[in-house]
PDB file of C-alpha atoms in Angstrom:
ATOM      1  CA  UNK A   1     -12.167   7.071  -8.883  1.00 68.00           C
ATOM      2  CA  UNK A   2     -12.193   3.841  -7.202  1.00 81.00           C
ATOM      3  CA  UNK A   3     -12.285   2.933  -4.443  1.00 83.00           C
ATOM      4  CA  UNK A   4     -11.894  -0.607  -2.396  1.00 90.00           C
ATOM      5  CA  UNK A   5     -13.136  -1.272   1.784  1.00 91.00           C
ATOM      6  CA  UNK A   6     -10.896  -4.149   3.565  1.00 93.00           C
ATOM      7  CA  UNK A   7     -12.839  -5.378   6.281  1.00 95.00           C
ATOM      8  CA  UNK A   8      -9.927  -8.016   8.448  1.00 95.00           C
ATOM      9  CA  UNK A   9     -12.108 -10.738  10.532  1.00 96.00           C
ATOM     10  CA  UNK A  10     -11.660 -13.298  12.424  1.00 97.00           C
ATOM     11  CA  UNK A  11     -15.655 -14.990  13.956  1.00 97.00           C
ATOM     12  CA  UNK A  12     -16.928 -11.454  13.401  1.00 97.00           C
ATOM     13  CA  UNK A  13     -20.454 -13.915  12.339  1.00 97.00           C
ATOM     14  CA  UNK A  14     -22.914 -11.495  14.716  1.00 96.00           C
ATOM     15  CA  UNK A  15     -22.323  -8.260  13.271  1.00 95.00           C
ATOM     16  CA  UNK A  16     -19.874  -8.857   9.064  1.00 97.00           C
ATOM     17  CA  UNK A  17     -23.292  -9.283   7.880  1.00 97.00           C
ATOM     18  CA  UNK A  18     -24.536  -5.421   9.467  1.00 93.00           C
ATOM     19  CA  UNK A  19     -21.288  -4.179   8.928  1.00 93.00           C
ATOM     20  CA  UNK A  20     -21.579  -4.793   4.908  1.00 94.00           C
ATOM     21  CA  UNK A  21     -24.833  -3.767   5.247  1.00 93.00           C
ATOM     22  CA  UNK A  22     -23.701  -0.381   5.753  1.00 88.00           C
ATOM     23  CA  UNK A  23     -21.179   0.097   3.501  1.00 87.00           C
ATOM     24  CA  UNK A  24     -23.526  -1.331   0.785  1.00 90.00           C
ATOM     25  CA  UNK A  25     -26.575   0.990   2.474  1.00 86.00           C
ATOM     26  CA  UNK A  26     -24.140   3.906   1.035  1.00 81.00           C
ATOM     27  CA  UNK A  27     -24.463   3.400  -3.338  1.00 82.00           C
ATOM     28  CA  UNK A  28     -20.879   4.939  -3.136  1.00 80.00           C
ATOM     29  CA  UNK A  29     -20.333   1.234  -5.471  1.00 85.00           C
ATOM     30  CA  UNK A  30     -17.374   0.697  -3.382  1.00 86.00           C
ATOM     31  CA  UNK A  31     -15.765  -2.570  -3.995  1.00 92.00           C
ATOM     32  CA  UNK A  32     -15.437  -4.522  -0.096  1.00 94.00           C
ATOM     33  CA  UNK A  33     -13.393  -6.981   0.393  1.00 96.00           C
ATOM     34  CA  UNK A  34     -13.590  -9.012   3.731  1.00 97.00           C
ATOM     35  CA  UNK A  35     -10.402 -10.427   5.026  1.00 97.00           C
ATOM     36  CA  UNK A  36     -11.276 -14.056   6.990  1.00 97.00           C
ATOM     37  CA  UNK A  37      -8.546 -13.896   8.863  1.00 96.00           C
ATOM     38  CA  UNK A  38      -8.609 -18.109  10.042  1.00 96.00           C
ATOM     39  CA  UNK A  39     -11.968 -17.700  11.582  1.00 97.00           C
ATOM     40  CA  UNK A  40     -13.773 -20.765  13.158  1.00 97.00           C
ATOM     41  CA  UNK A  41     -17.598 -19.475  12.846  1.00 97.00           C
ATOM     42  CA  UNK A  42     -18.707 -19.007   9.610  1.00 97.00           C
ATOM     43  CA  UNK A  43     -17.585 -15.449   9.086  1.00 97.00           C
ATOM     44  CA  UNK A  44     -16.770 -16.185   5.567  1.00 97.00           C
ATOM     45  CA  UNK A  45     -19.892 -17.740   4.222  1.00 98.00           C
ATOM     46  CA  UNK A  46     -22.122 -15.042   5.137  1.00 98.00           C
ATOM     47  CA  UNK A  47     -19.633 -12.434   3.765  1.00 98.00           C
ATOM     48  CA  UNK A  48     -19.651 -14.109   0.185  1.00 98.00           C
ATOM     49  CA  UNK A  49     -23.304 -14.590   0.592  1.00 98.00           C
ATOM     50  CA  UNK A  50     -23.561 -10.991   0.813  1.00 97.00           C
ATOM     51  CA  UNK A  51     -21.554 -10.986  -2.630  1.00 96.00           C
ATOM     52  CA  UNK A  52     -18.151  -9.475  -1.486  1.00 97.00           C
ATOM     53  CA  UNK A  53     -15.274 -10.686  -2.024  1.00 96.00           C
ATOM     54  CA  UNK A  54     -14.072 -12.755   1.062  1.00 97.00           C
ATOM     55  CA  UNK A  55      -9.796 -13.872   0.676  1.00 96.00           C
ATOM     56  CA  UNK A  56      -8.310 -15.324   3.663  1.00 96.00           C
ATOM     57  CA  UNK A  57      -5.149 -15.235   5.577  1.00 96.00           C
ATOM     58  CA  UNK A  58      -3.712 -18.221   8.123  1.00 95.00           C
ATOM     59  CA  UNK A  59      -1.930 -15.659   9.777  1.00 96.00           C
ATOM     60  CA  UNK A  60      -3.350 -14.252  13.095  1.00 95.00           C
ATOM     61  CA  UNK A  61      -3.559  -9.825  13.538  1.00 93.00           C
ATOM     62  CA  UNK A  62      -5.246  -7.376  11.562  1.00 91.00           C
ATOM     63  CA  UNK A  63      -1.461  -5.830   9.394  1.00 92.00           C
ATOM     64  CA  UNK A  64      -1.428  -9.958   8.479  1.00 95.00           C
ATOM     65  CA  UNK A  65      -4.707  -9.733   7.137  1.00 93.00           C
ATOM     66  CA  UNK A  66      -4.527  -5.883   4.812  1.00 92.00           C
ATOM     67  CA  UNK A  67      -0.879  -6.725   4.009  1.00 93.00           C
ATOM     68  CA  UNK A  68      -2.669 -10.004   2.263  1.00 92.00           C
ATOM     69  CA  UNK A  69      -5.712  -7.801   0.786  1.00 92.00           C
ATOM     70  CA  UNK A  70      -3.537  -5.141  -0.547  1.00 91.00           C
ATOM     71  CA  UNK A  71      -1.367  -6.927  -2.416  1.00 90.00           C
ATOM     72  CA  UNK A  72      -5.249  -7.543  -5.117  1.00 82.00           C
ATOM     73  CA  UNK A  73      -5.811  -4.089  -4.640  1.00 88.00           C
ATOM     74  CA  UNK A  74      -5.164  -2.214  -7.607  1.00 87.00           C
ATOM     75  CA  UNK A  75      -7.529   0.929  -6.546  1.00 87.00           C
ATOM     76  CA  UNK A  76      -7.369   4.806  -6.470  1.00 83.00           C
ATOM     77  CA  UNK A  77      -8.401   4.549  -2.386  1.00 81.00           C
ATOM     78  CA  UNK A  78      -8.496   1.815   0.365  1.00 86.00           C
ATOM     79  CA  UNK A  79     -10.385   2.079   3.163  1.00 84.00           C
ATOM     80  CA  UNK A  80      -9.748  -0.108   6.675  1.00 87.00           C
ATOM     81  CA  UNK A  81     -12.814  -0.781   8.733  1.00 89.00           C
ATOM     82  CA  UNK A  82     -13.245  -3.425  10.878  1.00 89.00           C
ATOM     83  CA  UNK A  83     -15.782  -5.873  11.261  1.00 91.00           C
ATOM     84  CA  UNK A  84     -17.390  -6.284  14.682  1.00 90.00           C
ATOM     85  CA  UNK A  85     -18.723  -3.200  14.732  1.00 84.00           C
ATOM     86  CA  UNK A  86     -17.736  -1.693  17.283  1.00 79.00           C
ATOM     87  CA  UNK A  87     -16.986   1.820  15.449  1.00 73.00           C
ATOM     88  CA  UNK A  88     -19.038   3.969  13.457  1.00 67.00           C
ATOM     89  CA  UNK A  89     -19.789   2.215   9.766  1.00 59.00           C
ATOM     90  CA  UNK A  90     -21.759   4.861   7.765  1.00 58.00           C
ATOM     91  CA  UNK A  91     -18.191   5.815   7.560  1.00 55.00           C
ATOM     92  CA  UNK A  92     -19.028   9.615   7.812  1.00 55.00           C
ATOM     93  CA  UNK A  93     -15.834  10.221   8.666  1.00 51.00           C
ATOM     94  CA  UNK A  94     -13.720   8.513   5.617  1.00 59.00           C
ATOM     95  CA  UNK A  95     -17.289   9.545   3.486  1.00 58.00           C
ATOM     96  CA  UNK A  96     -16.548  13.152   4.016  1.00 59.00           C
ATOM     97  CA  UNK A  97     -13.014  13.068   4.407  1.00 53.00           C
ATOM     98  CA  UNK A  98     -11.441  11.171   2.556  1.00 60.00           C
ATOM     99  CA  UNK A  99     -13.461   9.181  -0.577  1.00 59.00           C
ATOM    100  CA  UNK A 100     -15.549  12.838  -1.483  1.00 63.00           C
ATOM    101  CA  UNK A 101     -12.738  14.647  -1.555  1.00 60.00           C
ATOM    102  CA  UNK A 102     -11.199  12.340  -3.772  1.00 55.00           C
ATOM    103  CA  UNK A 103     -14.275  11.771  -5.754  1.00 55.00           C
ATOM    104  CA  UNK A 104     -14.138  15.428  -6.691  1.00 58.00           C
ATOM    105  CA  UNK A 105     -10.728  15.584  -7.803  1.00 50.00           C
ATOM    106  CA  UNK A 106     -10.921  12.984  -9.795  1.00 48.00           C
ATOM    107  CA  UNK A 107     -14.124  14.343 -11.686  1.00 45.00           C
TER     108      UNK A 107
END
C-alpha cells in the first residue's frame, strides 16, 4: 500500500519546511508532493531542498492545485493537508483513521 500527501501551497515559505518535517517524522514512507500555486516567495525552493517533489500550478485555488497533483499520482491513498501549519500536521487523524486501516487491510 502506498500513500501520497499532497500539500497545496501559495507563499508558505514561513511554514512549509515544518509541515514537511512533521510528515517525514512519522516515518511511514509517505510520498509528498508540494503544489506551488503561483507563489512569489521561495516556497518551492524550500520544499525542494527537503527532497520532496514540487509541481507548479499557475491557476489560483486549492481545487486547481489538487487537480494538478492528482493527475500525476499513482497511489492507493491520497491525503491533502494545508501547507500553512494552521492545522495539526502530525497527521494523527489521518494515520489513526485513514492510513492505518488501509495499511492493515493491505497486509
